[in-house]
Amino acid sequence: MHALFAREGERMRALWKGAITFGLIYVPVKMYAATEKKDVKFNYLHAPCHTPLRYVRYCPHCAAEVKTDEIVRGYEYEKGQYITVTEDELAGLSGDKNRSVDIIDFVDLQQIDPVYFDRSYYLGPGEGGKKVYELLRQAMQQTSRAAIALITIRNRESLAVIRPTGQALVMETMFYADEVRAVEQVENIGGQVNLHENEVKMAVNLIDNLSTDFEPVKYTSTYREKLHEMIRAKIAGEAVLEKPAAPATENVVDLMAALKASIEMAKEERGNRKKRQVVGKGS
């Protein structure tokens, strides 16, 4: 079955097996990808014949295609000057820490800015580790703490945060502090701006009217849905109709007028949403 039409609900396969350690406690775990990109992937084709293009590793000095076993890692320390590093040398840097998640500290999760988060993974109990896994999860839940840890996967060490969610533990790999750019580098932030008190009050009013509980399932990618429809139509040999361009709208210059209009729209939408909820419960 093509990936575009693949079925949901398939069991996840563990990407990695190892153990969480803190103090003298050893927690066998399995790691699973918590997210997946739903982007539609395209292949590059040769336009005249629609043959998929083949990418080769080519050495211009030897004027030849390079085999995989002839490739080494190189670091360019000066323009055109490289030192090479072997896999064994990289493995030696991590020592015996492969397949380990070493907890360093327990912290308040609210203190961590989300800008530090990179990728998310679920951690499930490994063989014989269900009890100690549950012990760690419940202890973290009761103390409202998250764990800062170092995880080594394939000879590469990463910073990570582990937190309880529902019946499981979630781990996010993190950027180190020197990998996060300072917000002060953003142009035109800070300084004094003249805001009228009523403008602030109305902006707060608008936010209050637009506030609701977070329901992730209600946010969908309209672009991806349209792309799927276009692909299905092309597969079926149907003509793809172009949507007419939306008429240009006038810029609203008066900030107060824009805030008032936005508040009225938010109130109307909130009322319509409540009506739909009542109808849904009655059906």
Short mmCIF file of N, CA and C in Angstrom, two decimals, residues 71-157:
data_model
loop_
_atom_site.label_atom_id
_atom_site.label_comp_id
_atom_site.label_asym_id
_atom_site.label_seq_id
_atom_site.Cartn_x
_atom_site.Cartn_y
_atom_site.Cartn_z
N ILE A 71 34.67 5.73 1.85
CA ILE A 71 34.33 7.03 2.42
C ILE A 71 34.78 7.11 3.87
N VAL A 72 35.42 8.21 4.24
CA VAL A 72 35.83 8.45 5.62
C VAL A 72 35.31 9.82 6.05
N ARG A 73 35.22 10.04 7.37
CA ARG A 73 34.80 11.34 7.89
C ARG A 73 36.00 12.29 7.90
N GLY A 74 35.75 13.52 7.47
CA GLY A 74 36.82 14.51 7.46
C GLY A 74 36.37 15.83 8.05
N TYR A 75 37.26 16.51 8.78
CA TYR A 75 36.97 17.81 9.36
C TYR A 75 37.87 18.84 8.70
N GLU A 76 37.26 19.88 8.11
CA GLU A 76 38.03 20.91 7.42
C GLU A 76 38.47 21.97 8.42
N TYR A 77 39.72 21.94 8.85
CA TYR A 77 40.24 22.89 9.84
C TYR A 77 40.79 24.15 9.17
N GLU A 78 41.13 24.07 7.91
CA GLU A 78 41.49 25.21 7.09
C GLU A 78 40.94 24.96 5.70
N LYS A 79 40.82 26.01 4.90
CA LYS A 79 40.26 25.85 3.56
C LYS A 79 41.04 24.80 2.77
N GLY A 80 40.36 23.68 2.45
CA GLY A 80 40.98 22.62 1.66
C GLY A 80 41.87 21.69 2.45
N GLN A 81 41.99 21.90 3.78
CA GLN A 81 42.83 21.05 4.61
C GLN A 81 41.94 20.26 5.58
N TYR A 82 42.10 18.93 5.59
CA TYR A 82 41.23 18.05 6.39
C TYR A 82 42.05 17.12 7.28
N ILE A 83 41.47 16.79 8.43
CA ILE A 83 41.95 15.65 9.21
C ILE A 83 40.81 14.61 9.17
N THR A 84 41.16 13.34 9.21
CA THR A 84 40.15 12.29 9.15
C THR A 84 39.94 11.68 10.53
N VAL A 85 38.71 11.21 10.74
CA VAL A 85 38.33 10.60 12.02
C VAL A 85 37.65 9.27 11.73
N THR A 86 38.05 8.21 12.43
CA THR A 86 37.47 6.89 12.22
C THR A 86 36.30 6.66 13.17
N GLU A 87 35.49 5.67 12.85
CA GLU A 87 34.36 5.30 13.71
C GLU A 87 34.86 4.82 15.08
N ASP A 88 35.98 4.10 15.10
CA ASP A 88 36.53 3.62 16.37
C ASP A 88 36.96 4.78 17.26
N GLU A 89 37.52 5.82 16.66
CA GLU A 89 37.94 6.99 17.44
C GLU A 89 36.73 7.70 18.03
N LEU A 90 35.65 7.79 17.27
CA LEU A 90 34.43 8.40 17.79
C LEU A 90 33.83 7.56 18.91
N ALA A 91 33.85 6.23 18.72
CA ALA A 91 33.32 5.33 19.75
C ALA A 91 34.13 5.45 21.04
N GLY A 92 35.42 5.70 20.92
CA GLY A 92 36.26 5.81 22.11
C GLY A 92 35.93 7.03 22.95
N LEU A 93 35.35 8.06 22.34
CA LEU A 93 34.99 9.27 23.08
C LEU A 93 33.85 9.02 24.06
N SER A 94 32.94 8.11 23.68
CA SER A 94 31.79 7.83 24.55
C SER A 94 32.09 6.75 25.58
N GLY A 95 33.23 6.07 25.43
CA GLY A 95 33.61 5.04 26.39
C GLY A 95 32.57 3.94 26.48
N ASP A 96 32.16 3.61 27.72
CA ASP A 96 31.20 2.54 27.93
C ASP A 96 29.79 3.09 28.14
N LYS A 97 29.53 4.32 27.68
CA LYS A 97 28.23 4.95 27.93
C LYS A 97 27.20 4.67 26.84
N ASN A 98 27.58 3.91 25.82
CA ASN A 98 26.60 3.60 24.78
C ASN A 98 25.38 2.91 25.38
N ARG A 99 24.22 3.28 24.89
CA ARG A 99 22.95 2.72 25.34
C ARG A 99 22.65 3.07 26.80
N SER A 100 23.06 4.26 27.20
CA SER A 100 22.76 4.69 28.56
C SER A 100 22.10 6.06 28.55
N VAL A 101 21.20 6.26 29.52
CA VAL A 101 20.56 7.56 29.75
C VAL A 101 20.89 7.91 31.19
N ASP A 102 21.88 8.78 31.39
CA ASP A 102 22.36 9.11 32.73
C ASP A 102 21.69 10.39 33.21
N ILE A 103 20.84 10.27 34.25
CA ILE A 103 20.17 11.44 34.80
C ILE A 103 21.16 12.25 35.62
N ILE A 104 21.21 13.57 35.32
CA ILE A 104 22.12 14.47 36.01
C ILE A 104 21.40 15.23 37.12
N ASP A 105 20.24 15.80 36.77
CA ASP A 105 19.48 16.62 37.72
C ASP A 105 17.99 16.38 37.52
N PHE A 106 17.21 16.73 38.56
CA PHE A 106 15.76 16.82 38.44
C PHE A 106 15.38 18.30 38.58
N VAL A 107 14.55 18.80 37.67
CA VAL A 107 14.24 20.23 37.63
C VAL A 107 12.75 20.44 37.44
N ASP A 108 12.31 21.68 37.62
CA ASP A 108 10.94 22.08 37.33
C ASP A 108 10.83 22.28 35.82
N LEU A 109 9.96 21.51 35.17
CA LEU A 109 9.83 21.58 33.71
C LEU A 109 9.47 22.98 33.23
N GLN A 110 8.71 23.72 34.04
CA GLN A 110 8.29 25.06 33.65
C GLN A 110 9.48 26.01 33.48
N GLN A 111 10.62 25.65 34.04
CA GLN A 111 11.80 26.51 33.94
C GLN A 111 12.53 26.34 32.61
N ILE A 112 12.15 25.34 31.82
CA ILE A 112 12.84 25.07 30.56
C ILE A 112 12.08 25.72 29.41
N ASP A 113 12.72 26.64 28.73
CA ASP A 113 12.11 27.28 27.57
C ASP A 113 12.01 26.23 26.44
N PRO A 114 10.84 26.11 25.79
CA PRO A 114 10.68 25.12 24.71
C PRO A 114 11.66 25.28 23.55
N VAL A 115 12.33 26.44 23.45
CA VAL A 115 13.29 26.63 22.38
C VAL A 115 14.43 25.62 22.48
N TYR A 116 14.65 25.05 23.67
CA TYR A 116 15.72 24.08 23.86
C TYR A 116 15.35 22.68 23.34
N PHE A 117 14.07 22.42 23.10
CA PHE A 117 13.64 21.08 22.70
C PHE A 117 13.94 20.82 21.24
N ASP A 118 14.37 19.60 20.95
CA ASP A 118 14.70 19.22 19.57
C ASP A 118 13.73 18.16 19.06
N ARG A 119 13.93 16.89 19.44
CA ARG A 119 13.06 15.80 18.98
C ARG A 119 12.45 15.07 20.16
N SER A 120 11.26 14.52 19.94
CA SER A 120 10.53 13.84 21.02
C SER A 120 10.50 12.33 20.80
N TYR A 121 10.64 11.60 21.92
CA TYR A 121 10.61 10.13 21.88
C TYR A 121 9.80 9.62 23.08
N TYR A 122 9.11 8.52 22.88
CA TYR A 122 8.49 7.83 24.01
C TYR A 122 9.50 6.83 24.56
N LEU A 123 9.54 6.72 25.87
CA LEU A 123 10.34 5.69 26.52
C LEU A 123 9.39 4.68 27.15
N GLY A 124 9.52 3.42 26.77
CA GLY A 124 8.72 2.35 27.35
C GLY A 124 9.60 1.43 28.17
N PRO A 125 9.03 0.66 29.08
CA PRO A 125 9.84 -0.24 29.91
C PRO A 125 10.48 -1.34 29.08
N GLY A 126 11.74 -1.64 29.38
CA GLY A 126 12.42 -2.74 28.72
C GLY A 126 12.15 -4.05 29.44
N GLU A 127 12.77 -5.11 28.98
CA GLU A 127 12.57 -6.44 29.56
C GLU A 127 12.92 -6.44 31.06
N GLY A 128 11.96 -6.85 31.87
CA GLY A 128 12.17 -6.96 33.31
C GLY A 128 12.21 -5.62 34.03
N GLY A 129 11.85 -4.53 33.35
CA GLY A 129 11.99 -3.23 33.98
C GLY A 129 10.68 -2.50 34.24
N LYS A 130 9.54 -3.21 34.15
CA LYS A 130 8.26 -2.51 34.28
C LYS A 130 8.07 -1.89 35.67
N LYS A 131 8.44 -2.60 36.74
CA LYS A 131 8.21 -2.09 38.09
C LYS A 131 9.06 -0.86 38.37
N VAL A 132 10.34 -0.91 38.06
CA VAL A 132 11.22 0.22 38.36
C VAL A 132 10.91 1.39 37.43
N TYR A 133 10.45 1.10 36.22
CA TYR A 133 10.00 2.15 35.29
C TYR A 133 8.82 2.89 35.89
N GLU A 134 7.84 2.14 36.41
CA GLU A 134 6.65 2.74 37.01
C GLU A 134 7.01 3.50 38.29
N LEU A 135 7.98 3.00 39.02
CA LEU A 135 8.45 3.70 40.21
C LEU A 135 9.00 5.07 39.85
N LEU A 136 9.83 5.14 38.82
CA LEU A 136 10.40 6.41 38.38
C LEU A 136 9.31 7.35 37.87
N ARG A 137 8.39 6.83 37.07
CA ARG A 137 7.32 7.67 36.50
C ARG A 137 6.46 8.28 37.60
N GLN A 138 6.02 7.46 38.56
CA GLN A 138 5.16 7.96 39.62
C GLN A 138 5.89 8.95 40.53
N ALA A 139 7.15 8.69 40.82
CA ALA A 139 7.93 9.60 41.67
C ALA A 139 8.09 10.95 40.99
N MET A 140 8.35 10.95 39.69
CA MET A 140 8.49 12.20 38.95
C MET A 140 7.15 12.93 38.87
N GLN A 141 6.08 12.18 38.73
CA GLN A 141 4.75 12.78 38.65
C GLN A 141 4.36 13.44 39.97
N GLN A 142 4.62 12.76 41.07
CA GLN A 142 4.25 13.29 42.39
C GLN A 142 5.09 14.50 42.79
N THR A 143 6.32 14.54 42.34
CA THR A 143 7.19 15.68 42.68
C THR A 143 7.12 16.79 41.64
N SER A 144 6.37 16.56 40.55
CA SER A 144 6.27 17.54 39.45
C SER A 144 7.65 17.94 38.94
N ARG A 145 8.49 16.93 38.76
CA ARG A 145 9.84 17.17 38.29
C ARG A 145 10.10 16.47 36.96
N ALA A 146 11.02 17.06 36.21
CA ALA A 146 11.52 16.44 34.98
C ALA A 146 13.00 16.15 35.18
N ALA A 147 13.51 15.19 34.44
CA ALA A 147 14.92 14.79 34.61
C ALA A 147 15.75 15.32 33.45
N ILE A 148 16.87 15.95 33.77
CA ILE A 148 17.86 16.34 32.76
C ILE A 148 18.87 15.21 32.67
N ALA A 149 19.11 14.73 31.47
CA ALA A 149 19.96 13.54 31.31
C ALA A 149 20.89 13.68 30.11
N LEU A 150 21.91 12.85 30.11
CA LEU A 150 22.78 12.69 28.95
C LEU A 150 22.49 11.33 28.35
N ILE A 151 22.19 11.29 27.05
CA ILE A 151 21.90 10.02 26.38
C ILE A 151 22.92 9.81 25.27
N THR A 152 23.45 8.61 25.18
CA THR A 152 24.43 8.27 24.15
C THR A 152 23.83 7.24 23.21
N ILE A 153 23.68 7.63 21.96
CA ILE A 153 23.14 6.74 20.92
C ILE A 153 24.09 6.76 19.73
N ARG A 154 24.51 5.59 19.32
CA ARG A 154 25.44 5.45 18.19
C ARG A 154 26.65 6.37 18.35
N ASN A 155 27.27 6.30 19.51
CA ASN A 155 28.51 7.04 19.82
C ASN A 155 28.31 8.55 19.91
N ARG A 156 27.06 9.01 19.86
CA ARG A 156 26.82 10.45 19.93
C ARG A 156 26.08 10.79 21.22
N GLU A 157 26.64 11.73 21.97
CA GLU A 157 26.03 12.12 23.24
C GLU A 157 25.13 13.34 23.04
#
